[in-house]
Amino acid sequence: MERTLSIIKPDGVAKNVIGEVIRRFETSGIKIAAMKMIQLTKPQAQGFYAVHKQRPFFDSLTDFMTSGPIVVMILEGEDVIAQNRKLMGATNFKDAEEGTIRKDYATDIEKNVVHGSDAPETAAFEIGYFFNDLEIQQR
Ligand code: GDP
């Protein structure tokens, strides 16, 4: 069993697709082990995306991520990191496969509806960034 961090970004919340995104996870057999809605401060967004701090879009990305509420979830399942990335689609919605979340709902390379951890090490860091043990369902 594996865990990953998923975020419905401010554009996804604003487009009223929270339920649609969660439906895709649940119908794929993925379990939700923790969930909350929060609004990040700029320092919190900068800390989360620290790996991207040298990238030209870092300031724009962290502004966007603080622009409204987000839904943060821990997803659980077999191979869930890769499974979630497949459901999300490519970073740029123009390159995303048909039927993926980003293909269906993203409008911009930055405003791409969802985040998902890309490896076990990043998943562990990202889960710990948002949740403590008491907030995670132990099955
Ligand atoms: P992800 O793992 O698919 O989310 O992609 P990355 O880790 O490469 O990038 C993190 C986030 O930064 C993406 O989800 C986008 O929101 C944003 N992003 C990535 N590339 C660009 C870019 O070229 N321009 C802008 N403005 N944002 C980008």
Short mmCIF file of N, CA, C and O and ligand atoms in Angstrom, two decimals:
data_model
loop_
_atom_site.label_atom_id
_atom_site.label_comp_id
_atom_site.label_asym_id
_atom_site.label_seq_id
_atom_site.Cartn_x
_atom_site.Cartn_y
_atom_site.Cartn_z
N MET A 1 0.85 -1.20 0.00
CA MET A 1 0.00 0.00 0.00
C MET A 1 0.88 1.25 0.00
O MET A 1 1.84 1.33 0.75
N GLU A 2 0.53 2.21 -0.84
CA GLU A 2 1.34 3.43 -1.00
C GLU A 2 0.44 4.65 -0.71
O GLU A 2 -0.77 4.56 -0.84
N ARG A 3 1.08 5.75 -0.34
CA ARG A 3 0.34 7.01 -0.14
C ARG A 3 0.93 8.11 -1.00
O ARG A 3 2.13 8.12 -1.27
N THR A 4 0.06 9.05 -1.38
CA THR A 4 0.52 10.21 -2.14
C THR A 4 -0.27 11.43 -1.71
O THR A 4 -1.35 11.31 -1.13
N LEU A 5 0.28 12.62 -1.96
CA LEU A 5 -0.44 13.85 -1.66
C LEU A 5 -1.09 14.38 -2.93
O LEU A 5 -0.45 14.51 -3.97
N SER A 6 -2.37 14.70 -2.80
CA SER A 6 -3.12 15.32 -3.90
C SER A 6 -3.60 16.69 -3.44
O SER A 6 -4.02 16.84 -2.29
N ILE A 7 -3.54 17.66 -4.34
CA ILE A 7 -4.13 18.97 -4.06
C ILE A 7 -5.06 19.34 -5.20
O ILE A 7 -4.68 19.23 -6.38
N ILE A 8 -6.28 19.77 -4.84
CA ILE A 8 -7.13 20.44 -5.84
C ILE A 8 -6.78 21.92 -5.70
O ILE A 8 -6.98 22.53 -4.65
N LYS A 9 -6.17 22.48 -6.73
CA LYS A 9 -5.61 23.83 -6.70
C LYS A 9 -6.74 24.87 -6.72
O LYS A 9 -7.90 24.55 -6.99
N PRO A 10 -6.39 26.16 -6.47
CA PRO A 10 -7.44 27.19 -6.40
C PRO A 10 -8.34 27.25 -7.64
O PRO A 10 -9.54 27.53 -7.52
N ASP A 11 -7.77 26.99 -8.82
CA ASP A 11 -8.63 27.03 -10.03
C ASP A 11 -9.64 25.89 -10.03
O ASP A 11 -10.78 26.08 -10.45
N GLY A 12 -9.25 24.73 -9.53
CA GLY A 12 -10.16 23.58 -9.47
C GLY A 12 -11.30 23.83 -8.49
O GLY A 12 -12.46 23.53 -8.78
N VAL A 13 -10.95 24.42 -7.33
CA VAL A 13 -11.99 24.75 -6.34
C VAL A 13 -12.94 25.79 -6.94
O VAL A 13 -14.17 25.65 -6.86
N ALA A 14 -12.38 26.82 -7.61
CA ALA A 14 -13.21 27.89 -8.18
C ALA A 14 -14.11 27.37 -9.30
O ALA A 14 -15.21 27.89 -9.51
N LYS A 15 -13.67 26.32 -10.01
CA LYS A 15 -14.47 25.76 -11.11
C LYS A 15 -15.50 24.74 -10.64
O LYS A 15 -16.15 24.09 -11.48
N ASN A 16 -15.59 24.54 -9.32
CA ASN A 16 -16.56 23.59 -8.77
C ASN A 16 -16.33 22.15 -9.24
O ASN A 16 -17.29 21.44 -9.55
N VAL A 17 -15.07 21.75 -9.32
CA VAL A 17 -14.81 20.37 -9.72
C VAL A 17 -14.21 19.52 -8.59
O VAL A 17 -13.65 18.46 -8.84
N ILE A 18 -14.38 19.98 -7.34
CA ILE A 18 -13.90 19.17 -6.20
C ILE A 18 -14.52 17.78 -6.26
O ILE A 18 -13.83 16.76 -6.21
N GLY A 19 -15.84 17.75 -6.37
CA GLY A 19 -16.55 16.46 -6.37
C GLY A 19 -16.15 15.59 -7.55
O GLY A 19 -15.98 14.38 -7.41
N GLU A 20 -15.98 16.21 -8.70
CA GLU A 20 -15.61 15.47 -9.91
C GLU A 20 -14.22 14.83 -9.76
O GLU A 20 -14.00 13.67 -10.14
N VAL A 21 -13.29 15.58 -9.19
CA VAL A 21 -11.93 15.05 -9.00
C VAL A 21 -11.98 13.89 -8.01
O VAL A 21 -11.41 12.81 -8.26
N ILE A 22 -12.68 14.09 -6.91
CA ILE A 22 -12.76 13.02 -5.90
C ILE A 22 -13.48 11.79 -6.47
O ILE A 22 -13.09 10.65 -6.21
N ARG A 23 -14.51 12.02 -7.28
CA ARG A 23 -15.22 10.90 -7.91
C ARG A 23 -14.26 10.04 -8.74
O ARG A 23 -14.29 8.82 -8.71
N ARG A 24 -13.37 10.71 -9.48
CA ARG A 24 -12.40 9.96 -10.30
C ARG A 24 -11.48 9.12 -9.43
O ARG A 24 -11.14 7.99 -9.80
N PHE A 25 -11.06 9.67 -8.29
CA PHE A 25 -10.21 8.88 -7.40
C PHE A 25 -10.99 7.67 -6.88
O PHE A 25 -10.51 6.53 -6.91
N GLU A 26 -12.19 7.93 -6.38
CA GLU A 26 -12.96 6.85 -5.73
C GLU A 26 -13.35 5.77 -6.73
O GLU A 26 -13.29 4.58 -6.41
N THR A 27 -13.73 6.16 -7.95
CA THR A 27 -14.14 5.13 -8.91
C THR A 27 -12.92 4.34 -9.42
O THR A 27 -13.07 3.27 -9.99
N SER A 28 -11.74 4.88 -9.20
CA SER A 28 -10.52 4.14 -9.56
C SER A 28 -10.05 3.23 -8.42
O SER A 28 -8.98 2.62 -8.52
N GLY A 29 -10.81 3.21 -7.33
CA GLY A 29 -10.45 2.33 -6.21
C GLY A 29 -9.48 2.95 -5.22
O GLY A 29 -9.01 2.29 -4.29
N ILE A 30 -9.18 4.23 -5.41
CA ILE A 30 -8.25 4.92 -4.50
C ILE A 30 -9.02 5.30 -3.23
O ILE A 30 -10.17 5.75 -3.30
N LYS A 31 -8.37 5.13 -2.06
CA LYS A 31 -8.97 5.51 -0.78
C LYS A 31 -8.45 6.87 -0.35
O LYS A 31 -7.27 7.18 -0.58
N ILE A 32 -9.30 7.67 0.28
CA ILE A 32 -8.86 8.95 0.83
C ILE A 32 -8.56 8.74 2.31
O ILE A 32 -9.44 8.35 3.08
N ALA A 33 -7.30 8.98 2.70
CA ALA A 33 -6.87 8.71 4.08
C ALA A 33 -6.87 9.98 4.93
O ALA A 33 -6.77 9.90 6.17
N ALA A 34 -6.98 11.15 4.29
CA ALA A 34 -7.06 12.43 5.01
C ALA A 34 -7.48 13.49 4.02
O ALA A 34 -7.21 13.36 2.81
N MET A 35 -8.16 14.54 4.54
CA MET A 35 -8.62 15.59 3.61
C MET A 35 -8.92 16.86 4.39
O MET A 35 -9.48 16.81 5.47
N LYS A 36 -8.54 18.02 3.83
CA LYS A 36 -8.96 19.30 4.41
C LYS A 36 -8.90 20.41 3.37
O LYS A 36 -8.18 20.30 2.37
N MET A 37 -9.68 21.50 3.64
CA MET A 37 -9.64 22.68 2.79
C MET A 37 -8.95 23.79 3.56
O MET A 37 -9.32 24.10 4.70
N ILE A 38 -7.95 24.40 2.92
CA ILE A 38 -7.18 25.47 3.56
C ILE A 38 -6.82 26.52 2.51
O ILE A 38 -6.96 26.28 1.31
N GLN A 39 -6.37 27.68 2.97
CA GLN A 39 -5.80 28.67 2.05
C GLN A 39 -4.36 28.94 2.48
O GLN A 39 -4.11 29.31 3.63
N LEU A 40 -3.44 28.72 1.57
CA LEU A 40 -2.02 28.87 1.89
C LEU A 40 -1.61 30.34 1.98
O LEU A 40 -2.11 31.17 1.23
N THR A 41 -0.66 30.63 2.86
CA THR A 41 0.02 31.92 2.85
C THR A 41 1.15 31.82 1.82
O THR A 41 1.54 30.72 1.41
N LYS A 42 1.69 32.96 1.45
CA LYS A 42 2.81 32.96 0.48
C LYS A 42 4.01 32.15 1.02
O LYS A 42 4.54 31.29 0.30
N PRO A 43 4.43 32.36 2.28
CA PRO A 43 5.56 31.54 2.77
C PRO A 43 5.25 30.04 2.78
O PRO A 43 6.13 29.22 2.52
N GLN A 44 4.00 29.68 3.08
CA GLN A 44 3.63 28.26 3.06
C GLN A 44 3.71 27.69 1.64
O GLN A 44 4.17 26.56 1.44
N ALA A 45 3.26 28.45 0.65
CA ALA A 45 3.33 27.99 -0.74
C ALA A 45 4.79 27.91 -1.20
O ALA A 45 5.18 26.96 -1.89
N GLN A 46 5.60 28.88 -0.79
CA GLN A 46 7.03 28.86 -1.14
C GLN A 46 7.73 27.64 -0.53
O GLN A 46 8.58 27.02 -1.16
N GLY A 47 7.35 27.29 0.69
CA GLY A 47 7.94 26.13 1.35
C GLY A 47 7.54 24.84 0.66
O GLY A 47 8.36 23.94 0.47
N PHE A 48 6.28 24.77 0.25
CA PHE A 48 5.80 23.56 -0.42
C PHE A 48 6.52 23.36 -1.75
O PHE A 48 6.89 22.24 -2.11
N TYR A 49 6.69 24.45 -2.51
CA TYR A 49 7.30 24.36 -3.84
C TYR A 49 8.79 24.73 -3.82
O TYR A 49 9.33 25.16 -4.85
N ALA A 50 9.44 24.55 -2.68
CA ALA A 50 10.86 24.95 -2.54
C ALA A 50 11.76 24.35 -3.64
O ALA A 50 12.70 25.02 -4.08
N VAL A 51 11.43 23.14 -4.11
CA VAL A 51 12.27 22.53 -5.17
C VAL A 51 12.25 23.36 -6.47
O VAL A 51 13.14 23.22 -7.30
N HIS A 52 11.22 24.19 -6.61
CA HIS A 52 11.10 24.99 -7.84
C HIS A 52 11.59 26.43 -7.68
O HIS A 52 11.34 27.26 -8.53
N LYS A 53 12.30 26.72 -6.57
CA LYS A 53 12.56 28.15 -6.29
C LYS A 53 13.46 28.83 -7.32
O LYS A 53 13.39 30.05 -7.46
N GLN A 54 14.23 28.07 -8.07
CA GLN A 54 15.06 28.69 -9.13
C GLN A 54 14.32 28.84 -10.46
O GLN A 54 14.84 29.45 -11.40
N ARG A 55 13.11 28.27 -10.54
CA ARG A 55 12.40 28.30 -11.82
C ARG A 55 11.79 29.68 -12.06
O ARG A 55 11.39 30.37 -11.12
N PRO A 56 11.72 30.11 -13.33
CA PRO A 56 11.20 31.44 -13.63
C PRO A 56 9.74 31.65 -13.19
O PRO A 56 9.32 32.77 -12.95
N PHE A 57 8.99 30.55 -13.08
CA PHE A 57 7.56 30.67 -12.74
C PHE A 57 7.29 30.54 -11.24
O PHE A 57 6.13 30.52 -10.83
N PHE A 58 8.35 30.50 -10.42
CA PHE A 58 8.16 30.26 -8.98
C PHE A 58 7.27 31.31 -8.32
O PHE A 58 6.35 30.98 -7.55
N ASP A 59 7.51 32.58 -8.62
CA ASP A 59 6.74 33.63 -7.97
C ASP A 59 5.27 33.60 -8.41
O ASP A 59 4.35 33.71 -7.60
N SER A 60 5.08 33.41 -9.71
CA SER A 60 3.73 33.34 -10.25
C SER A 60 2.99 32.11 -9.69
O SER A 60 1.82 32.20 -9.25
N LEU A 61 3.67 30.97 -9.65
CA LEU A 61 3.07 29.73 -9.14
C LEU A 61 2.66 29.88 -7.67
O LEU A 61 1.55 29.50 -7.28
N THR A 62 3.53 30.47 -6.86
CA THR A 62 3.22 30.58 -5.43
C THR A 62 2.14 31.65 -5.19
O THR A 62 1.36 31.52 -4.26
N ASP A 63 2.08 32.68 -6.04
CA ASP A 63 0.95 33.63 -5.97
C ASP A 63 -0.37 32.91 -6.29
O ASP A 63 -1.36 33.05 -5.58
N PHE A 64 -0.34 32.17 -7.37
CA PHE A 64 -1.54 31.41 -7.79
C PHE A 64 -2.00 30.46 -6.68
O PHE A 64 -3.19 30.40 -6.35
N MET A 65 -1.07 29.74 -6.07
CA MET A 65 -1.43 28.75 -5.06
C MET A 65 -1.99 29.37 -3.78
O MET A 65 -2.61 28.67 -2.97
N THR A 66 -1.78 30.68 -3.60
CA THR A 66 -2.33 31.37 -2.42
C THR A 66 -3.60 32.15 -2.77
O THR A 66 -4.16 32.83 -1.92
N SER A 67 -4.03 32.08 -4.04
CA SER A 67 -5.09 32.97 -4.52
C SER A 67 -6.49 32.56 -4.07
O SER A 67 -7.45 33.31 -4.27
N GLY A 68 -6.63 31.39 -3.47
CA GLY A 68 -7.94 30.92 -3.02
C GLY A 68 -7.76 29.62 -2.27
O GLY A 68 -6.63 29.11 -2.17
N PRO A 69 -8.86 29.08 -1.75
CA PRO A 69 -8.74 27.82 -1.01
C PRO A 69 -8.32 26.65 -1.90
O PRO A 69 -8.59 26.65 -3.10
N ILE A 70 -7.68 25.69 -1.26
CA ILE A 70 -7.29 24.44 -1.93
C ILE A 70 -7.82 23.27 -1.09
O ILE A 70 -8.09 23.44 0.09
N VAL A 71 -7.96 22.12 -1.72
CA VAL A 71 -8.33 20.90 -1.00
C VAL A 71 -7.12 19.97 -1.04
O VAL A 71 -6.62 19.64 -2.12
N VAL A 72 -6.65 19.61 0.15
CA VAL A 72 -5.46 18.78 0.27
C VAL A 72 -5.89 17.39 0.75
O VAL A 72 -6.67 17.30 1.71
N MET A 73 -5.40 16.36 0.08
CA MET A 73 -5.81 14.99 0.42
C MET A 73 -4.62 14.05 0.44
O MET A 73 -3.69 14.21 -0.35
N ILE A 74 -4.71 13.06 1.28
CA ILE A 74 -3.79 11.92 1.18
C ILE A 74 -4.56 10.80 0.49
O ILE A 74 -5.64 10.41 0.95
N LEU A 75 -4.02 10.32 -0.61
CA LEU A 75 -4.61 9.20 -1.33
C LEU A 75 -3.82 7.94 -1.00
O LEU A 75 -2.60 7.99 -0.84
N GLU A 76 -4.56 6.83 -0.93
CA GLU A 76 -3.94 5.57 -0.54
C GLU A 76 -4.34 4.48 -1.52
O GLU A 76 -5.51 4.44 -1.93
N GLY A 77 -3.41 3.62 -1.87
CA GLY A 77 -3.72 2.49 -2.74
C GLY A 77 -2.45 1.89 -3.29
O GLY A 77 -1.36 2.41 -3.09
N GLU A 78 -2.65 0.80 -4.04
CA GLU A 78 -1.50 0.14 -4.65
C GLU A 78 -0.99 1.02 -5.78
O GLU A 78 -1.78 1.47 -6.63
N ASP A 79 0.29 1.33 -5.77
CA ASP A 79 0.90 2.12 -6.86
C ASP A 79 0.18 3.47 -7.07
O ASP A 79 0.06 3.96 -8.18
N VAL A 80 -0.28 4.06 -5.96
CA VAL A 80 -1.17 5.24 -6.07
C VAL A 80 -0.45 6.49 -6.59
O VAL A 80 -1.08 7.36 -7.18
N ILE A 81 0.88 6.56 -6.41
CA ILE A 81 1.60 7.74 -6.92
C ILE A 81 1.47 7.78 -8.45
O ILE A 81 1.06 8.79 -9.02
N ALA A 82 1.77 6.66 -9.08
CA ALA A 82 1.69 6.58 -10.54
C ALA A 82 0.24 6.62 -11.01
O ALA A 82 -0.08 7.27 -12.02
N GLN A 83 -0.64 5.96 -10.27
CA GLN A 83 -2.05 5.93 -10.65
C GLN A 83 -2.65 7.34 -10.64
O GLN A 83 -3.37 7.74 -11.56
N ASN A 84 -2.30 8.11 -9.60
CA ASN A 84 -2.80 9.49 -9.51
C ASN A 84 -2.23 10.34 -10.64
O ASN A 84 -2.94 11.15 -11.25
N ARG A 85 -0.93 10.18 -10.94
CA ARG A 85 -0.30 10.96 -12.02
C ARG A 85 -0.99 10.66 -13.35
O ARG A 85 -1.15 11.54 -14.19
N LYS A 86 -1.40 9.40 -13.53
CA LYS A 86 -2.09 9.01 -14.76
C LYS A 86 -3.47 9.67 -14.85
O LYS A 86 -3.88 10.17 -15.89
N LEU A 87 -4.17 9.68 -13.73
CA LEU A 87 -5.50 10.31 -13.71
C LEU A 87 -5.38 11.83 -13.94
O LEU A 87 -6.26 12.43 -14.55
N MET A 88 -4.28 12.44 -13.42
CA MET A 88 -4.07 13.89 -13.57
C MET A 88 -3.79 14.29 -15.01
O MET A 88 -4.28 15.30 -15.48
N GLY A 89 -2.92 13.54 -15.68
CA GLY A 89 -2.46 13.91 -17.02
C GLY A 89 -1.22 14.79 -16.95
O GLY A 89 -0.79 15.21 -15.89
N ALA A 90 -0.65 15.09 -18.12
CA ALA A 90 0.61 15.85 -18.21
C ALA A 90 0.46 17.25 -17.60
O ALA A 90 -0.64 17.81 -17.60
N THR A 91 1.60 17.78 -17.13
CA THR A 91 1.63 19.12 -16.51
C THR A 91 0.94 20.16 -17.41
O THR A 91 0.11 20.94 -16.95
N ASN A 92 1.33 20.14 -18.69
CA ASN A 92 0.69 21.05 -19.65
C ASN A 92 -0.55 20.36 -20.21
O ASN A 92 -0.44 19.32 -20.88
N PHE A 93 -1.72 20.94 -19.96
CA PHE A 93 -2.99 20.30 -20.38
C PHE A 93 -3.01 20.02 -21.88
O PHE A 93 -3.69 19.11 -22.34
N LYS A 94 -2.23 20.80 -22.64
CA LYS A 94 -2.22 20.59 -24.10
C LYS A 94 -1.59 19.24 -24.46
O LYS A 94 -1.87 18.69 -25.53
N ASP A 95 -0.72 18.75 -23.58
CA ASP A 95 -0.07 17.45 -23.82
C ASP A 95 -0.78 16.31 -23.10
O ASP A 95 -0.36 15.15 -23.21
N ALA A 96 -1.80 16.63 -22.32
CA ALA A 96 -2.45 15.61 -21.49
C ALA A 96 -3.32 14.69 -22.33
O ALA A 96 -3.93 15.11 -23.32
N GLU A 97 -3.37 13.42 -21.91
CA GLU A 97 -4.20 12.44 -22.62
C GLU A 97 -5.68 12.73 -22.43
O GLU A 97 -6.08 13.27 -21.39
N GLU A 98 -6.48 12.32 -23.41
CA GLU A 98 -7.93 12.44 -23.31
C GLU A 98 -8.43 11.75 -22.04
O GLU A 98 -7.93 10.68 -21.69
N GLY A 99 -9.40 12.36 -21.41
CA GLY A 99 -10.02 11.73 -20.24
C GLY A 99 -9.30 11.99 -18.93
O GLY A 99 -9.75 11.55 -17.88
N THR A 100 -8.17 12.70 -18.98
CA THR A 100 -7.47 13.02 -17.74
C THR A 100 -8.05 14.30 -17.13
O THR A 100 -8.72 15.08 -17.82
N ILE A 101 -7.78 14.49 -15.85
CA ILE A 101 -8.33 15.65 -15.14
C ILE A 101 -7.85 16.96 -15.79
O ILE A 101 -8.62 17.88 -16.03
N ARG A 102 -6.54 17.02 -16.08
CA ARG A 102 -6.01 18.26 -16.65
C ARG A 102 -6.53 18.49 -18.07
O ARG A 102 -6.82 19.62 -18.45
N LYS A 103 -6.65 17.44 -18.86
CA LYS A 103 -7.20 17.60 -20.22
C LYS A 103 -8.63 18.15 -20.14
O LYS A 103 -9.02 19.02 -20.91
N ASP A 104 -9.39 17.63 -19.19
CA ASP A 104 -10.80 18.00 -19.11
C ASP A 104 -11.02 19.38 -18.47
O ASP A 104 -11.97 20.07 -18.82
N TYR A 105 -10.15 19.79 -17.53
CA TYR A 105 -10.47 21.01 -16.76
C TYR A 105 -9.40 22.09 -16.74
O TYR A 105 -9.69 23.23 -16.35
N ALA A 106 -8.15 21.79 -17.13
CA ALA A 106 -7.11 22.83 -17.06
C ALA A 106 -7.23 23.78 -18.25
O ALA A 106 -7.68 23.40 -19.33
N THR A 107 -6.77 25.00 -18.02
CA THR A 107 -6.88 26.04 -19.05
C THR A 107 -5.54 26.71 -19.29
O THR A 107 -5.42 27.61 -20.11
N ASP A 108 -4.52 26.28 -18.57
CA ASP A 108 -3.28 27.03 -18.50
C ASP A 108 -2.22 26.07 -17.96
O ASP A 108 -2.54 25.19 -17.17
N ILE A 109 -0.95 26.25 -18.37
CA ILE A 109 0.10 25.34 -17.87
C ILE A 109 0.25 25.46 -16.35
O ILE A 109 0.59 24.51 -15.67
N GLU A 110 -0.02 26.65 -15.82
CA GLU A 110 0.11 26.86 -14.37
C GLU A 110 -1.18 26.48 -13.63
O GLU A 110 -1.13 25.78 -12.62
N LYS A 111 -2.29 26.96 -14.16
CA LYS A 111 -3.59 26.69 -13.51
C LYS A 111 -4.09 25.36 -14.03
O LYS A 111 -4.96 25.28 -14.90
N ASN A 112 -3.51 24.29 -13.48
CA ASN A 112 -3.77 22.96 -14.03
C ASN A 112 -4.51 22.04 -13.05
O ASN A 112 -4.35 20.82 -13.07
N VAL A 113 -5.33 22.64 -12.18
CA VAL A 113 -6.38 21.97 -11.40
C VAL A 113 -5.90 21.09 -10.25
O VAL A 113 -6.47 21.14 -9.17
N VAL A 114 -4.88 20.27 -10.51
CA VAL A 114 -4.46 19.33 -9.48
C VAL A 114 -2.93 19.25 -9.35
O VAL A 114 -2.19 19.50 -10.30
N HIS A 115 -2.52 18.88 -8.14
CA HIS A 115 -1.13 18.53 -7.86
C HIS A 115 -1.10 17.08 -7.42
O HIS A 115 -2.02 16.64 -6.73
N GLY A 116 -0.04 16.38 -7.73
CA GLY A 116 0.16 15.03 -7.21
C GLY A 116 1.63 14.77 -7.03
O GLY A 116 2.44 15.10 -7.92
N SER A 117 2.02 14.19 -5.91
CA SER A 117 3.43 13.87 -5.66
C SER A 117 3.97 13.02 -6.81
O SER A 117 3.24 12.20 -7.38
N ASP A 118 5.27 13.19 -7.11
CA ASP A 118 5.83 12.48 -8.26
C ASP A 118 6.73 11.29 -7.90
O ASP A 118 7.21 10.60 -8.79
N ALA A 119 6.99 11.06 -6.60
CA ALA A 119 7.87 9.96 -6.19
C ALA A 119 7.65 9.69 -4.71
O ALA A 119 7.13 10.55 -3.99
N PRO A 120 8.06 8.51 -4.21
CA PRO A 120 7.85 8.20 -2.79
C PRO A 120 8.47 9.22 -1.84
O PRO A 120 7.86 9.58 -0.83
N GLU A 121 9.66 9.74 -2.17
CA GLU A 121 10.33 10.70 -1.27
C GLU A 121 9.56 12.02 -1.23
O GLU A 121 9.41 12.62 -0.17
N THR A 122 9.10 12.48 -2.39
CA THR A 122 8.34 13.75 -2.40
C THR A 122 6.98 13.53 -1.73
O THR A 122 6.49 14.42 -1.03
N ALA A 123 6.38 12.37 -1.90
CA ALA A 123 5.11 12.09 -1.23
C ALA A 123 5.28 12.17 0.29
O ALA A 123 4.46 12.79 0.98
N ALA A 124 6.35 11.60 0.81
CA ALA A 124 6.58 11.63 2.26
C ALA A 124 6.76 13.06 2.75
O ALA A 124 6.16 13.47 3.76
N PHE A 125 7.54 13.86 2.04
CA PHE A 125 7.73 15.26 2.41
C PHE A 125 6.40 16.02 2.34
O PHE A 125 6.03 16.76 3.26
N GLU A 126 5.67 15.85 1.27
CA GLU A 126 4.45 16.62 1.04
C GLU A 126 3.33 16.23 2.02
O GLU A 126 2.59 17.09 2.49
N ILE A 127 3.22 14.95 2.34
CA ILE A 127 2.22 14.50 3.32
C ILE A 127 2.55 15.12 4.68
O ILE A 127 1.67 15.67 5.35
N GLY A 128 3.81 15.08 5.06
CA GLY A 128 4.24 15.65 6.34
C GLY A 128 4.10 17.16 6.39
O GLY A 128 3.96 17.74 7.46
N TYR A 129 4.12 17.80 5.23
CA TYR A 129 3.98 19.26 5.16
C TYR A 129 2.58 19.69 5.59
O TYR A 129 2.39 20.74 6.16
N PHE A 130 1.58 18.84 5.29
CA PHE A 130 0.18 19.22 5.53
C PHE A 130 -0.52 18.46 6.66
O PHE A 130 -1.51 18.94 7.18
N PHE A 131 -0.07 17.26 6.97
CA PHE A 131 -0.84 16.43 7.91
C PHE A 131 0.04 15.86 9.02
O PHE A 131 1.19 15.47 8.77
N ASN A 132 -0.54 15.79 10.23
CA ASN A 132 0.14 15.05 11.30
C ASN A 132 -0.53 13.68 11.46
O ASN A 132 -1.61 13.44 10.89
N ASP A 133 0.07 12.82 12.23
CA ASP A 133 -0.42 11.44 12.34
C ASP A 133 -1.88 11.35 12.78
O ASP A 133 -2.63 10.47 12.33
N LEU A 134 -2.30 12.28 13.68
CA LEU A 134 -3.67 12.23 14.19
C LEU A 134 -4.71 12.51 13.11
O LEU A 134 -5.87 12.18 13.26
N GLU A 135 -4.29 13.16 12.04
CA GLU A 135 -5.23 13.53 10.97
C GLU A 135 -5.33 12.47 9.88
O GLU A 135 -6.09 12.63 8.94
N ILE A 136 -4.53 11.42 9.99
CA ILE A 136 -4.49 10.39 8.95
C ILE A 136 -5.18 9.12 9.43
O ILE A 136 -4.88 8.62 10.51
N GLN A 137 -6.13 8.64 8.62
CA GLN A 137 -6.85 7.41 8.97
C GLN A 137 -5.90 6.22 8.89
O GLN A 137 -5.21 6.05 7.88
N GLN A 138 -5.85 5.46 9.94
CA GLN A 138 -4.99 4.26 9.95
C GLN A 138 -5.88 3.06 9.68
O GLN A 138 -6.82 2.82 10.42
N ARG A 139 -5.61 2.35 8.58
CA ARG A 139 -6.43 1.19 8.27
C ARG A 139 -5.72 -0.09 8.65
O ARG A 139 -4.53 -0.18 8.55
P1 GDP B 1 3.61 18.65 -11.99
O1 GDP B 1 4.41 17.67 -11.16
O2 GDP B 1 2.93 18.02 -13.17
O3 GDP B 1 2.65 19.47 -11.16
O4 GDP B 1 4.66 19.68 -12.64
P2 GDP B 1 6.00 20.38 -12.10
O5 GDP B 1 6.44 19.79 -10.80
O6 GDP B 1 6.97 20.42 -13.23
O7 GDP B 1 5.54 21.90 -11.86
C1 GDP B 1 4.82 22.26 -10.71
C2 GDP B 1 3.71 23.21 -11.10
O8 GDP B 1 4.30 24.42 -11.59
C3 GDP B 1 2.82 22.73 -12.25
O9 GDP B 1 1.80 21.85 -11.85
C4 GDP B 1 2.27 24.04 -12.77
O10 GDP B 1 1.21 24.54 -11.92
C5 GDP B 1 3.47 24.96 -12.62
N1 GDP B 1 4.27 25.03 -13.85
C6 GDP B 1 5.04 24.05 -14.42
N2 GDP B 1 5.65 24.48 -15.53
C7 GDP B 1 5.28 25.79 -15.67
C8 GDP B 1 5.60 26.81 -16.64
O11 GDP B 1 6.34 26.60 -17.59
N3 GDP B 1 5.01 28.04 -16.44
C9 GDP B 1 4.20 28.31 -15.38
N4 GDP B 1 3.67 29.54 -15.25
N5 GDP B 1 3.88 27.37 -14.45
C10 GDP B 1 4.41 26.14 -14.60
#
